[in-house]
mmCIF file with all atom_site columns, C-alpha atoms in Angstrom:
data_model
loop_
_atom_site.group_PDB
_atom_site.id
_atom_site.type_symbol
_atom_site.label_atom_id
_atom_site.label_alt_id
_atom_site.label_comp_id
_atom_site.label_asym_id
_atom_site.label_entity_id
_atom_site.label_seq_id
_atom_site.pdbx_PDB_ins_code
_atom_site.Cartn_x
_atom_site.Cartn_y
_atom_site.Cartn_z
_atom_site.occupancy
_atom_site.B_iso_or_equiv
_atom_site.pdbx_formal_charge
_atom_site.auth_seq_id
_atom_site.auth_comp_id
_atom_site.auth_asym_id
_atom_site.auth_atom_id
_atom_site.pdbx_PDB_model_num
ATOM 1   C CA . MET H 1 1   ? 0.000  0.000  0.000  1.00 66.00 ? 320 MET H CA 1
ATOM 2   C CA . ALA H 1 2   ? 1.372  3.429  -0.962 1.00 85.00 ? 321 ALA H CA 1
ATOM 3   C CA . LEU H 1 3   ? 1.779  6.254  1.521  1.00 85.00 ? 322 LEU H CA 1
ATOM 4   C CA . THR H 1 4   ? -0.678 9.108  1.247  1.00 90.00 ? 323 THR H CA 1
ATOM 5   C CA . LYS H 1 5   ? 0.302  12.765 1.400  1.00 89.00 ? 324 LYS H CA 1
ATOM 6   C CA . GLU H 1 6   ? -1.316 12.919 4.832  1.00 89.00 ? 325 GLU H CA 1
ATOM 7   C CA . ASP H 1 7   ? 0.852  9.998  6.077  1.00 87.00 ? 326 ASP H CA 1
ATOM 8   C CA . ILE H 1 8   ? 3.999  11.750 4.844  1.00 86.00 ? 327 ILE H CA 1
ATOM 9   C CA . LEU H 1 9   ? 3.016  15.090 6.396  1.00 86.00 ? 328 LEU H CA 1
ATOM 10  C CA . ASN H 1 10  ? 2.224  13.411 9.717  1.00 86.00 ? 329 ASN H CA 1
ATOM 11  C CA . ALA H 1 11  ? 5.604  11.639 9.713  1.00 86.00 ? 330 ALA H CA 1
ATOM 12  C CA . ILE H 1 12  ? 7.397  14.932 8.992  1.00 84.00 ? 331 ILE H CA 1
ATOM 13  C CA . ALA H 1 13  ? 5.440  16.721 11.732 1.00 85.00 ? 332 ALA H CA 1
ATOM 14  C CA . GLU H 1 14  ? 6.703  14.222 14.301 1.00 86.00 ? 333 GLU H CA 1
ATOM 15  C CA . MET H 1 15  ? 10.395 14.548 13.282 1.00 84.00 ? 334 MET H CA 1
ATOM 16  C CA . PRO H 1 16  ? 12.925 16.402 15.411 1.00 84.00 ? 335 PRO H CA 1
ATOM 17  C CA . VAL H 1 17  ? 14.265 19.515 13.717 1.00 82.00 ? 336 VAL H CA 1
ATOM 18  C CA . MET H 1 18  ? 17.715 18.062 13.038 1.00 84.00 ? 337 MET H CA 1
ATOM 19  C CA . GLU H 1 19  ? 16.227 15.006 11.303 1.00 84.00 ? 338 GLU H CA 1
ATOM 20  C CA . LEU H 1 20  ? 14.035 17.305 9.227  1.00 82.00 ? 339 LEU H CA 1
ATOM 21  C CA . VAL H 1 21  ? 17.089 19.334 8.175  1.00 82.00 ? 340 VAL H CA 1
ATOM 22  C CA . GLU H 1 22  ? 18.828 16.100 7.128  1.00 85.00 ? 341 GLU H CA 1
ATOM 23  C CA . LEU H 1 23  ? 15.720 15.029 5.189  1.00 85.00 ? 342 LEU H CA 1
ATOM 24  C CA . ILE H 1 24  ? 15.609 18.341 3.333  1.00 83.00 ? 343 ILE H CA 1
ATOM 25  C CA . GLU H 1 25  ? 19.308 18.099 2.468  1.00 84.00 ? 344 GLU H CA 1
ATOM 26  C CA . ALA H 1 26  ? 18.848 14.530 1.200  1.00 85.00 ? 345 ALA H CA 1
ATOM 27  C CA . ALA H 1 27  ? 15.865 15.582 -0.933 1.00 84.00 ? 346 ALA H CA 1
ATOM 28  C CA . GLU H 1 28  ? 17.841 18.502 -2.370 1.00 81.00 ? 347 GLU H CA 1
ATOM 29  C CA . GLU H 1 29  ? 20.661 16.141 -3.363 1.00 84.00 ? 348 GLU H CA 1
ATOM 30  C CA . LYS H 1 30  ? 18.423 13.385 -4.731 1.00 85.00 ? 349 LYS H CA 1
ATOM 31  C CA . PHE H 1 31  ? 16.232 15.658 -6.855 1.00 82.00 ? 350 PHE H CA 1
ATOM 32  C CA . ASN H 1 32  ? 18.865 18.327 -7.599 1.00 81.00 ? 351 ASN H CA 1
ATOM 33  C CA . VAL H 1 33  ? 16.662 21.132 -6.268 1.00 78.00 ? 352 VAL H CA 1
ATOM 34  C CA . SER H 1 34  ? 16.874 23.863 -3.658 1.00 74.00 ? 353 SER H CA 1
ATOM 35  C CA . ALA H 1 35  ? 14.439 24.196 -0.764 1.00 65.00 ? 354 ALA H CA 1
ATOM 36  C CA . ALA H 1 36  ? 14.853 27.982 -0.687 1.00 63.00 ? 355 ALA H CA 1
ATOM 37  C CA . ALA H 1 37  ? 11.556 29.789 -0.324 1.00 53.00 ? 356 ALA H CA 1
ATOM 38  C CA . ALA H 1 38  ? 10.089 31.182 -3.516 1.00 48.00 ? 357 ALA H CA 1
ATOM 39  C CA . VAL H 1 39  ? 9.825  34.941 -3.555 1.00 48.00 ? 358 VAL H CA 1
ATOM 40  C CA . ALA H 1 40  ? 6.684  36.436 -5.017 1.00 50.00 ? 359 ALA H CA 1
ATOM 41  C CA . VAL H 1 41  ? 7.196  39.787 -6.698 1.00 51.00 ? 360 VAL H CA 1
ATOM 42  C CA . ALA H 1 42  ? 4.080  41.897 -6.820 1.00 51.00 ? 361 ALA H CA 1
ATOM 43  C CA . GLY H 1 43  ? 3.251  45.521 -6.303 1.00 51.00 ? 362 GLY H CA 1
ATOM 44  C CA . PRO H 1 44  ? 0.681  46.638 -3.759 1.00 52.00 ? 363 PRO H CA 1
ATOM 45  C CA . ALA H 1 45  ? -2.923 46.104 -4.751 1.00 53.00 ? 364 ALA H CA 1
ATOM 46  C CA . ALA H 1 46  ? -4.662 49.053 -6.369 1.00 51.00 ? 365 ALA H CA 1
ATOM 47  C CA . GLY H 1 47  ? -6.181 51.197 -3.643 1.00 51.00 ? 366 GLY H CA 1
ATOM 48  C CA . GLY H 1 48  ? -4.429 49.019 -1.013 1.00 51.00 ? 367 GLY H CA 1
ATOM 49  C CA . ASP H 1 49  ? -3.259 50.330 2.323  1.00 54.00 ? 368 ASP H CA 1
ATOM 50  C CA . ALA H 1 50  ? 0.399  51.446 2.118  1.00 55.00 ? 369 ALA H CA 1
ATOM 51  C CA . ALA H 1 51  ? 1.048  50.350 5.713  1.00 54.00 ? 370 ALA H CA 1
ATOM 52  C CA . ALA H 1 52  ? -0.050 46.810 4.885  1.00 54.00 ? 371 ALA H CA 1
ATOM 53  C CA . ALA H 1 53  ? 2.490  46.669 2.051  1.00 56.00 ? 372 ALA H CA 1
ATOM 54  C CA . GLU H 1 54  ? 5.409  47.627 4.318  1.00 70.00 ? 373 GLU H CA 1
ATOM 55  C CA . GLU H 1 55  ? 7.843  44.898 5.229  1.00 73.00 ? 374 GLU H CA 1
ATOM 56  C CA . LYS H 1 56  ? 8.120  43.952 8.874  1.00 76.00 ? 375 LYS H CA 1
ATOM 57  C CA . THR H 1 57  ? 11.554 44.939 10.233 1.00 77.00 ? 376 THR H CA 1
ATOM 58  C CA . GLU H 1 58  ? 11.414 43.825 13.874 1.00 80.00 ? 377 GLU H CA 1
ATOM 59  C CA . PHE H 1 59  ? 10.657 40.350 15.136 1.00 79.00 ? 378 PHE H CA 1
ATOM 60  C CA . ASP H 1 60  ? 10.196 38.521 18.426 1.00 79.00 ? 379 ASP H CA 1
ATOM 61  C CA . VAL H 1 61  ? 12.192 35.311 18.864 1.00 80.00 ? 380 VAL H CA 1
ATOM 62  C CA . VAL H 1 62  ? 9.994  32.797 20.683 1.00 81.00 ? 381 VAL H CA 1
ATOM 63  C CA . MET H 1 63  ? 11.053 29.293 21.691 1.00 81.00 ? 382 MET H CA 1
ATOM 64  C CA . THR H 1 64  ? 8.068  26.941 21.815 1.00 82.00 ? 383 THR H CA 1
ATOM 65  C CA . SER H 1 65  ? 9.984  23.825 22.923 1.00 80.00 ? 384 SER H CA 1
ATOM 66  C CA . PHE H 1 66  ? 13.568 22.621 23.160 1.00 78.00 ? 385 PHE H CA 1
ATOM 67  C CA . GLY H 1 67  ? 13.159 19.194 21.546 1.00 79.00 ? 386 GLY H CA 1
ATOM 68  C CA . GLY H 1 68  ? 15.503 16.315 22.232 1.00 81.00 ? 387 GLY H CA 1
ATOM 69  C CA . ASN H 1 69  ? 18.828 18.164 22.437 1.00 83.00 ? 388 ASN H CA 1
ATOM 70  C CA . LYS H 1 70  ? 18.454 20.492 25.408 1.00 85.00 ? 389 LYS H CA 1
ATOM 71  C CA . VAL H 1 71  ? 22.202 21.103 25.797 1.00 87.00 ? 390 VAL H CA 1
ATOM 72  C CA . ALA H 1 72  ? 22.563 22.430 22.230 1.00 87.00 ? 391 ALA H CA 1
ATOM 73  C CA . VAL H 1 73  ? 19.523 24.669 22.716 1.00 86.00 ? 392 VAL H CA 1
ATOM 74  C CA . ILE H 1 74  ? 20.962 26.074 25.952 1.00 86.00 ? 393 ILE H CA 1
ATOM 75  C CA . LYS H 1 75  ? 24.223 26.840 24.119 1.00 87.00 ? 394 LYS H CA 1
ATOM 76  C CA . ALA H 1 76  ? 22.320 28.566 21.308 1.00 86.00 ? 395 ALA H CA 1
ATOM 77  C CA . VAL H 1 77  ? 20.280 30.624 23.775 1.00 84.00 ? 396 VAL H CA 1
ATOM 78  C CA . ARG H 1 78  ? 23.474 31.635 25.590 1.00 86.00 ? 397 ARG H CA 1
ATOM 79  C CA . GLY H 1 79  ? 25.064 32.708 22.314 1.00 86.00 ? 398 GLY H CA 1
ATOM 80  C CA . ALA H 1 80  ? 22.030 34.677 21.169 1.00 81.00 ? 399 ALA H CA 1
ATOM 81  C CA . THR H 1 81  ? 21.290 36.394 24.475 1.00 82.00 ? 400 THR H CA 1
ATOM 82  C CA . GLY H 1 82  ? 24.599 36.613 26.330 1.00 86.00 ? 401 GLY H CA 1
ATOM 83  C CA . LEU H 1 83  ? 23.028 34.963 29.377 1.00 86.00 ? 402 LEU H CA 1
ATOM 84  C CA . GLY H 1 84  ? 24.992 32.807 31.784 1.00 88.00 ? 403 GLY H CA 1
ATOM 85  C CA . LEU H 1 85  ? 24.582 29.031 31.897 1.00 89.00 ? 404 LEU H CA 1
ATOM 86  C CA . LYS H 1 86  ? 22.059 29.021 34.763 1.00 90.00 ? 405 LYS H CA 1
ATOM 87  C CA . GLU H 1 87  ? 19.929 31.796 33.269 1.00 88.00 ? 406 GLU H CA 1
ATOM 88  C CA . ALA H 1 88  ? 19.933 30.232 29.796 1.00 85.00 ? 407 ALA H CA 1
ATOM 89  C CA . LYS H 1 89  ? 18.937 26.856 31.279 1.00 87.00 ? 408 LYS H CA 1
ATOM 90  C CA . GLU H 1 90  ? 16.023 28.506 33.114 1.00 88.00 ? 409 GLU H CA 1
ATOM 91  C CA . VAL H 1 91  ? 14.876 30.220 29.914 1.00 85.00 ? 410 VAL H CA 1
ATOM 92  C CA . VAL H 1 92  ? 15.015 26.949 27.949 1.00 84.00 ? 411 VAL H CA 1
ATOM 93  C CA . GLU H 1 93  ? 13.154 25.003 30.621 1.00 87.00 ? 412 GLU H CA 1
ATOM 94  C CA . SER H 1 94  ? 10.423 27.653 30.832 1.00 85.00 ? 413 SER H CA 1
ATOM 95  C CA . ALA H 1 95  ? 9.422  27.211 27.149 1.00 78.00 ? 414 ALA H CA 1
ATOM 96  C CA . PRO H 1 96  ? 7.270  28.504 25.537 1.00 83.00 ? 415 PRO H CA 1
ATOM 97  C CA . LYS H 1 97  ? 8.960  31.825 26.150 1.00 81.00 ? 416 LYS H CA 1
ATOM 98  C CA . ALA H 1 98  ? 10.154 34.869 24.214 1.00 81.00 ? 417 ALA H CA 1
ATOM 99  C CA . ILE H 1 99  ? 13.945 34.738 23.950 1.00 81.00 ? 418 ILE H CA 1
ATOM 100 C CA . LYS H 1 100 ? 14.410 38.166 22.394 1.00 80.00 ? 419 LYS H CA 1
ATOM 101 C CA . GLU H 1 101 ? 11.954 40.870 21.468 1.00 80.00 ? 420 GLU H CA 1
ATOM 102 C CA . GLY H 1 102 ? 12.223 43.549 18.809 1.00 77.00 ? 421 GLY H CA 1
ATOM 103 C CA . VAL H 1 103 ? 15.113 41.889 16.960 1.00 76.00 ? 422 VAL H CA 1
ATOM 104 C CA . SER H 1 104 ? 15.978 43.522 13.646 1.00 76.00 ? 423 SER H CA 1
ATOM 105 C CA . LYS H 1 105 ? 15.814 41.542 10.420 1.00 69.00 ? 424 LYS H CA 1
ATOM 106 C CA . ASP H 1 106 ? 19.558 41.832 9.897  1.00 62.00 ? 425 ASP H CA 1
#
């Protein structure tokens, strides 16, 4: 019996992030494609609100869960925030939590 699209999507949804990254890399190699997001180029709609067409420049970094590799996540949080080991561990264990707020796109 062949797998359905729903079966594949459910299997991907249950994967840890690192396994998903490896899957994407394997698919890129096998099919000689790139998983880069497609960029749509379109002007604002006629009569559209100019504010709605503006690009968002500040973002909030929110960690929803730390997955199976808590140590690597703590290291990443320390690097991104400059927190000490104890503080970064507390932030990771208190997920979901905002790690940084108002971060610029660059």
